[in-house]
Short mmCIF file of C-alpha atoms in Angstrom, two decimals:
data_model
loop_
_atom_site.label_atom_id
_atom_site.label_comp_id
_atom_site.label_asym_id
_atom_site.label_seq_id
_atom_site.Cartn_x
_atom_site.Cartn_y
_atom_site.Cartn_z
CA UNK A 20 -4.88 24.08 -8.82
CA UNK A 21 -5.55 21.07 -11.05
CA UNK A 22 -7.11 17.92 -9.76
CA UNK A 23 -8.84 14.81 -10.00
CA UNK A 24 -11.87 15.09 -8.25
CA UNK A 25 -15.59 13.13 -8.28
CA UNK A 26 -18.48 14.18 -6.93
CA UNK A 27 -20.59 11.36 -6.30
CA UNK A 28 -19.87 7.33 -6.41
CA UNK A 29 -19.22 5.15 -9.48
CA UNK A 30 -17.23 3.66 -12.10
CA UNK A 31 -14.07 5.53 -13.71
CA UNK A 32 -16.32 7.99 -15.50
CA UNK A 33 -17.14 9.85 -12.63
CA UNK A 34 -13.23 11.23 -11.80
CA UNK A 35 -12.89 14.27 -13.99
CA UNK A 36 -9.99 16.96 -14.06
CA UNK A 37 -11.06 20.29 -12.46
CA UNK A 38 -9.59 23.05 -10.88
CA UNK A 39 -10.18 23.72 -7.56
CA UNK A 40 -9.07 25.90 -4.46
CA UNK A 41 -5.46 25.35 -2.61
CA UNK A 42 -5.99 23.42 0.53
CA UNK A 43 -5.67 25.44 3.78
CA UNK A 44 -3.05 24.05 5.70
CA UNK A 45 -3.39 23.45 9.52
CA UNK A 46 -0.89 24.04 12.53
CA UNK A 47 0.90 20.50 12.40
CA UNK A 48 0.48 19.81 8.50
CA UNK A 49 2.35 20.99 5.39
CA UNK A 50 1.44 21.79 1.97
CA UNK A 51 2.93 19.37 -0.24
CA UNK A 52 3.90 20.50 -3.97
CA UNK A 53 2.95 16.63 -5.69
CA UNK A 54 5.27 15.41 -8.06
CA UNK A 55 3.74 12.14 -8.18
CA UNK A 56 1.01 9.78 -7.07
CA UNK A 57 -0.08 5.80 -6.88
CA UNK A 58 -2.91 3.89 -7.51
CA UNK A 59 -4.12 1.43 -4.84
CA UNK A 60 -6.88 -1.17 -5.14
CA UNK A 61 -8.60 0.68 -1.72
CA UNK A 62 -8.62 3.86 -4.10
CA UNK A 63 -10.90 2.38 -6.50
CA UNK A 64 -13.12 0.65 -4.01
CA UNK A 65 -13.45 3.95 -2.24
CA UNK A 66 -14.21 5.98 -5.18
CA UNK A 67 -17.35 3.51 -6.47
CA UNK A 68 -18.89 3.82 -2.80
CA UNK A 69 -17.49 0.63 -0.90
CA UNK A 70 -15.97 2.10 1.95
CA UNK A 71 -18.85 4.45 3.05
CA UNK A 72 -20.06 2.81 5.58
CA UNK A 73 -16.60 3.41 7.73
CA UNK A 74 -15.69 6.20 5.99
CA UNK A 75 -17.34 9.95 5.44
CA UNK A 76 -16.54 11.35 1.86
CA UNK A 77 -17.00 15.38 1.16
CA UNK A 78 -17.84 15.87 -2.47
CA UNK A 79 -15.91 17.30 -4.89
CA UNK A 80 -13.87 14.38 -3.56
CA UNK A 81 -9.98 14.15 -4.86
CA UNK A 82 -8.58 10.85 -4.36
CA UNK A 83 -5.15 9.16 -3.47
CA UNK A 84 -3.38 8.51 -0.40
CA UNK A 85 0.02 7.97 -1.47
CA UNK A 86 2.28 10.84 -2.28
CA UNK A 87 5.65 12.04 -3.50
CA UNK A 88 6.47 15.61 -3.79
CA UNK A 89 7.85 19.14 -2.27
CA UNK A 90 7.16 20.63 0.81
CA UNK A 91 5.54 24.34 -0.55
CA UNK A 92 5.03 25.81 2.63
CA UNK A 93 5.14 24.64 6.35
CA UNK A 94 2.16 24.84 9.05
CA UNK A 95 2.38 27.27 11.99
CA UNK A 96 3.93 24.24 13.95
CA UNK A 97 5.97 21.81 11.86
CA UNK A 98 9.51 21.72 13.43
CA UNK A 99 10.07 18.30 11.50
CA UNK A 100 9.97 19.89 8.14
CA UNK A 101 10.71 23.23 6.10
CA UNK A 102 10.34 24.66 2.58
CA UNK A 103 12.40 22.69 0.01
CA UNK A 104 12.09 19.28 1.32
CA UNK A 105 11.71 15.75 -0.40
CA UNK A 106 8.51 13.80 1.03
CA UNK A 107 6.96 10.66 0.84
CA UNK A 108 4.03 9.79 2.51
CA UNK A 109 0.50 8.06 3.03
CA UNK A 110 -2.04 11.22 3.72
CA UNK A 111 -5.01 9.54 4.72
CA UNK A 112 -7.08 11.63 7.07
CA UNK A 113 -9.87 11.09 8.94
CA UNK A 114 -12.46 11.79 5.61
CA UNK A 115 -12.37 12.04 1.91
CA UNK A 116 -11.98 15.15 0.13
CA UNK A 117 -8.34 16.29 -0.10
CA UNK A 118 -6.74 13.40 -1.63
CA UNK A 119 -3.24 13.63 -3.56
CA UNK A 120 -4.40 13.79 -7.35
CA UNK A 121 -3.87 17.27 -7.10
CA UNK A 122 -0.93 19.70 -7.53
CA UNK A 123 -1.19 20.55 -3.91
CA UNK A 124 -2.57 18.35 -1.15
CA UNK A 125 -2.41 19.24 2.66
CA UNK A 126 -0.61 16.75 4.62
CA UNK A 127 -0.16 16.22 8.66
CA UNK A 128 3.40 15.75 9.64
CA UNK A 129 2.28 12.48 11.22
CA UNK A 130 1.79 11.20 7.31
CA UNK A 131 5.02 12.13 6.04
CA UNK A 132 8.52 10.69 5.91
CA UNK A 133 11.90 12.60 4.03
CA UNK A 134 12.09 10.65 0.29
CA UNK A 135 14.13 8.03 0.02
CA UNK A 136 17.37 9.82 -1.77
CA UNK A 137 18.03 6.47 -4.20
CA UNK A 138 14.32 6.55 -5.45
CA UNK A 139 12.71 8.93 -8.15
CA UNK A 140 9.27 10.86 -7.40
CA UNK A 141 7.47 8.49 -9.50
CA UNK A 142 9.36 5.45 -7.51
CA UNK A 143 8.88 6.91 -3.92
CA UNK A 144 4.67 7.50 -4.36
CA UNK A 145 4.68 3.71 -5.18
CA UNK A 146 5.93 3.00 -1.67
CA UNK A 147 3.45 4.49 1.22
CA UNK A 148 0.19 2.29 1.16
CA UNK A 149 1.72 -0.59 -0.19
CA UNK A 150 5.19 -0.57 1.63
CA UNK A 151 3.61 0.42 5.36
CA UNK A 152 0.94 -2.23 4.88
CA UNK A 153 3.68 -4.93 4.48
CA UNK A 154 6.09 -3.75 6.69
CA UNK A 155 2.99 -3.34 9.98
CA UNK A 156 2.15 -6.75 9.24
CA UNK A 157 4.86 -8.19 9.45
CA UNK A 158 6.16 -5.91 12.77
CA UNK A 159 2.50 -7.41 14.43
CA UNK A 160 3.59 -10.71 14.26
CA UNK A 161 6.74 -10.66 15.01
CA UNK A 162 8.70 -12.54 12.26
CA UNK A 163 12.26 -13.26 13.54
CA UNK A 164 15.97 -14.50 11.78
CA UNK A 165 15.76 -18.18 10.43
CA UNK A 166 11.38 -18.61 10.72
CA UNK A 167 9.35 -19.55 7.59
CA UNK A 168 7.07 -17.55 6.25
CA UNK A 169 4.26 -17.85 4.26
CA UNK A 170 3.17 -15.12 1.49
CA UNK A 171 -0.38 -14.83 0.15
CA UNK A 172 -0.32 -12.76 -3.29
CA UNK A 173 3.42 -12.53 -2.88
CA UNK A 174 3.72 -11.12 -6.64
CA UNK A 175 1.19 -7.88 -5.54
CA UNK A 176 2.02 -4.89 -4.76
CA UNK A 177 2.11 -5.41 -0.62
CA UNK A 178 3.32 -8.76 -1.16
CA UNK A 179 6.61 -7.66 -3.62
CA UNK A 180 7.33 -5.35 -0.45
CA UNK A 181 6.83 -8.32 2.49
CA UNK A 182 8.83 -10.80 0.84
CA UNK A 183 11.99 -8.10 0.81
CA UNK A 184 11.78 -7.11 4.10
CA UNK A 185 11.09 -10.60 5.17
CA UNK A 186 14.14 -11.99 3.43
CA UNK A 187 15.84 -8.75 4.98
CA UNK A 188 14.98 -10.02 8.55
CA UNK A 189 16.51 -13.40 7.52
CA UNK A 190 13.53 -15.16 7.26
CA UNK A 191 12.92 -18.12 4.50
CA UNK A 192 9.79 -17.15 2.48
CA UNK A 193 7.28 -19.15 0.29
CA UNK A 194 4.94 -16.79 -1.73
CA UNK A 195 1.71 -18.01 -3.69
CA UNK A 196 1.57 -16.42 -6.93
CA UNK A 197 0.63 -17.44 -10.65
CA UNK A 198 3.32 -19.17 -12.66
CA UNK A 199 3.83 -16.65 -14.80
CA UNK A 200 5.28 -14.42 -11.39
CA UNK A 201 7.27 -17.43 -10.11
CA UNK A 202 10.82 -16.23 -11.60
CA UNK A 203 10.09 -12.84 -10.57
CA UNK A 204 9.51 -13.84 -6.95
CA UNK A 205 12.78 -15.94 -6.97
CA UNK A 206 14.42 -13.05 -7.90
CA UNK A 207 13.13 -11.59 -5.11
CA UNK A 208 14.32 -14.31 -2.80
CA UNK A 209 11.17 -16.32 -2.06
CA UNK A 210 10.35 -19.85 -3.03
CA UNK A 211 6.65 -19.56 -5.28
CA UNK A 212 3.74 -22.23 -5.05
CA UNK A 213 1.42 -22.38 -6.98
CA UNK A 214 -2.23 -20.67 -6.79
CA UNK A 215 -5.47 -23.18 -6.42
CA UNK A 216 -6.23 -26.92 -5.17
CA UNK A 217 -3.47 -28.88 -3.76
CA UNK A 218 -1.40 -25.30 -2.31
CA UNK A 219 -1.26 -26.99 0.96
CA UNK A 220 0.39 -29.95 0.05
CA UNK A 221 2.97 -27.48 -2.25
CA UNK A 222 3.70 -25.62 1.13
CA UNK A 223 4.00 -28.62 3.12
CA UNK A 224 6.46 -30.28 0.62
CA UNK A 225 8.62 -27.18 0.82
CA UNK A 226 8.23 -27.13 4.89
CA UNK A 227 7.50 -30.28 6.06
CA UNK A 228 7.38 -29.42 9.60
CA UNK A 229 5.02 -26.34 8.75
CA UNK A 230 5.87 -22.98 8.54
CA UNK A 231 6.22 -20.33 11.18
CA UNK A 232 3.97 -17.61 10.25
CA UNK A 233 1.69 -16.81 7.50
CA UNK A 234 0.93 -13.21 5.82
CA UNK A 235 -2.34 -12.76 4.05
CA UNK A 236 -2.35 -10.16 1.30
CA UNK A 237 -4.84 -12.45 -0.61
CA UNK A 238 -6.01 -15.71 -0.22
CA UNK A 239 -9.32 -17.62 -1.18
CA UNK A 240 -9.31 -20.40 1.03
CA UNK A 241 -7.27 -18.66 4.38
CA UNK A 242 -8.63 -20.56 7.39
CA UNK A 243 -8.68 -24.29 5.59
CA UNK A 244 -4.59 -23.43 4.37
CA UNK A 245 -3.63 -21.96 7.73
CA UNK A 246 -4.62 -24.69 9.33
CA UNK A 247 -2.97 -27.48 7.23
CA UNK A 248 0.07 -25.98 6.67
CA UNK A 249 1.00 -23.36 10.50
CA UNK A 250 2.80 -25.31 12.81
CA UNK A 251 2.31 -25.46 16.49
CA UNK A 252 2.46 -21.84 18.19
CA UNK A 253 2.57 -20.33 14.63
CA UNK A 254 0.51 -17.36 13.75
CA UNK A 255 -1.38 -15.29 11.14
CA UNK A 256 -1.88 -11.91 9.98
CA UNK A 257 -4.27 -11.17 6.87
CA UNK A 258 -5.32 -7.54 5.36
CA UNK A 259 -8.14 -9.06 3.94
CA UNK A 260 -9.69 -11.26 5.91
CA UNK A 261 -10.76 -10.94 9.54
CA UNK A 262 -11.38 -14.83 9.97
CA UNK A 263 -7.65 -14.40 10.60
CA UNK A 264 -8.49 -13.22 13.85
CA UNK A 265 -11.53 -14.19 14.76
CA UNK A 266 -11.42 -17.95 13.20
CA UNK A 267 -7.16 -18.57 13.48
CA UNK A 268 -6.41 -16.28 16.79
CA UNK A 269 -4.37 -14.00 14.52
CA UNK A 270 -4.30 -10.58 13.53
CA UNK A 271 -6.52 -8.37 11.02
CA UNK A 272 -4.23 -5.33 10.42
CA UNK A 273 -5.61 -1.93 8.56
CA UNK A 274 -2.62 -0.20 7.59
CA UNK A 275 -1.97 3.27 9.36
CA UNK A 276 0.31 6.29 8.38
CA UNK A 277 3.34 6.42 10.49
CA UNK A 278 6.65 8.27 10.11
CA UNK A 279 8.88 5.85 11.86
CA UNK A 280 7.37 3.25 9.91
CA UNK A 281 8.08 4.83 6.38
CA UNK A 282 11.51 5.74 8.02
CA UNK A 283 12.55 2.26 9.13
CA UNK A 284 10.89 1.62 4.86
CA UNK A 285 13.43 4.27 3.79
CA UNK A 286 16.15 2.84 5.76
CA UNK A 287 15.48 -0.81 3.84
CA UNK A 288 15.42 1.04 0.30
CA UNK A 289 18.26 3.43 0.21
CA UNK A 290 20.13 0.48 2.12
CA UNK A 291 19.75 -1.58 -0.84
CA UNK A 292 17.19 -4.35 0.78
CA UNK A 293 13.85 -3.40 -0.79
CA UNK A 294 13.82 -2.18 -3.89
CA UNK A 295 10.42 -0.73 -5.89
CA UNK A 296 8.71 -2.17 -9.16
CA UNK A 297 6.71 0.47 -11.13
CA UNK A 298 4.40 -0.66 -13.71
CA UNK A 299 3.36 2.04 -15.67
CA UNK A 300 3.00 5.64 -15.07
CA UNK A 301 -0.02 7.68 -16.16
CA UNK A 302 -0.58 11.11 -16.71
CA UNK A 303 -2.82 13.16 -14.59
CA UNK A 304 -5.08 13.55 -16.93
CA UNK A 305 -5.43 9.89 -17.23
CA UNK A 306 -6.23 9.18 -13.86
CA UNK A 307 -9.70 6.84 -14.70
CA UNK A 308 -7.39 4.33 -16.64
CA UNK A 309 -4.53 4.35 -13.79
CA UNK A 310 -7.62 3.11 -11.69
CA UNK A 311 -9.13 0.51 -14.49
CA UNK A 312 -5.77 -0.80 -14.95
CA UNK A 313 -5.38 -1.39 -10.84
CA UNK A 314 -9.00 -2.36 -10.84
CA UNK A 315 -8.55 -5.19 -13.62
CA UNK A 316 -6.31 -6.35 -10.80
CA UNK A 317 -3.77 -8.37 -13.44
CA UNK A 318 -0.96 -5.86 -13.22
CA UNK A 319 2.13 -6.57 -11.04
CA UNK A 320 4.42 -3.77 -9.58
CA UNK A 321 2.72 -0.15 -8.83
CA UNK A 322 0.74 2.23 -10.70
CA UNK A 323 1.69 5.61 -10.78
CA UNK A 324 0.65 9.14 -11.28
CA UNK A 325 2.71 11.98 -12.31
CA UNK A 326 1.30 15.15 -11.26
#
């Protein structure tokens, strides 16, 4: 089968398209036909060597955790799906090596969710990572009907997804983003600040009283913002920053594959409340500029691969 693979860490140059052996498939996974694949700023990281301290890599290494595609051909013990079904899902597994740049990847039922029916392939691999990350944040702390909620990076990919479900839940959301995102994000239903000096001030003229709870997809200045803008039994939740936890009393949350999570996710999009912004879709082929674009870290919306 074709696939991206690399077989040691670095920049871009190092992913290369090979061809390589189909994936065995164990007794509670399937093998997954990919008709699509996204680009995630952990992807990139991975691939030039910054997660292996926590993580063990197996070279030739394929990346991507995200996928969209066809269920080929069931495990020995998959009840939950069959040949012929649409999947969505976020295959990360417990080291690197089969990723989903590949035309097949091996995926554990526990990974995988039935495609949302209103989205395309390309559409439903933008989803996993980015969509689980901001809907497990947000079920950690709790956010409830009528509480304010603030949005680090509300214009990024994890952020686009928190301030739907968020305004979904009935909850009034202020996101940070650049000015050039701000009409975007009211489209999506939040109120934008401003990035940079005085953003505590901007919050608190929007929320006098404070708000409620704040979501950290990326901040530079967490703890000093938290605490001049979270009012009194508020909380915090960041992806990025443990001093959420151990400086604020909140939460650090590392996103984990779940199939009631991307259910409840499907549920939102095919309902009509979250819907998914794809920047630009890259050939296979192209993988290494999929992950300079993501890496550049300007873009806004998803990056995709079609497989």
């Amino acid at each position: 089968m074709r696939a991206i693979t690399y077989d040691r860490f670095g920049g871009s140059d190092v992913l290369q398209l090979t061809d390589q052996p189909e994936p065995k498939v164990s007794s509670d996974s399937v093998l997954v036909r990919v008709r699509a694949a996204s680009v995630n700023p952990v992807d990139w990281k991975i691939r030039a060597g910054y997660l292996d301290q926590i993580i063990d890599t197996e070279f030739p290494a394929i990346p991507g955790w995200d996928v969209a595609g066809v269920v080929e051909r069931p495990g020995l013990d998959t009840p939950e799906l069959a040949a012929g079904d649409e999947v969505y899902g976020y295959v990360r597994k417990d080291w690197l090596h089969g990723g989903t740049f590949a035309e097949l990847v091996s995926a554990p039922v526990r990974t995988l969710a039935r495609k949302p029916a209103s989205l395309s392939f390309e559409e439903a691999a933008a989803v996993p990572l980015a969509g689980l990350t901001a809907y497990q944040t947000i079920e950690r702390v709790g956010v409830r009907d009528g509480q304010t909620v603030l949005v680090h990076a509300a214009a990024g990919g994890v952020g686009q997804f928190a301030v739907q479900i968020l305004r979904a839940r009935g909850a009034r959301v202020i996101g940070t983003a650049s000015a050039r995102n701000h009409e975007h994000l009211r489209g999506l239903g939040a109120e934008p600040v401003e990035y940079g000096d005085g953003l505590a001030e901007r919050v608190r003229a929007l929320a006098p009283q404070g708000v409620d709870v704040v979501l950290d997809y990326g901040s530079d200045d967490l703890v000093p913002t938290t605490r001049a803008v979270l009012a009194d039994g508020g909380t915090v939740a960041s992806i990025v920053d443990t001093a959420a936890r151990d400086e604020l009393g909140g939460h650090y949350v590392w996103v984990r594959p779940s199939t009631a999570d991307l259910d409840a996710l499907t549920a939102l999009i095919d309902g009509g409340a979250v819907k998914v912004d794809v920047a630009q879709v890259f050939d296979l082929a192209d993988a290494a500029a999929a992950h300079d674009l993501v890496a550049e870290g300007h873009v806004r919306g998803k990056v995709v691969v079609r497989v």
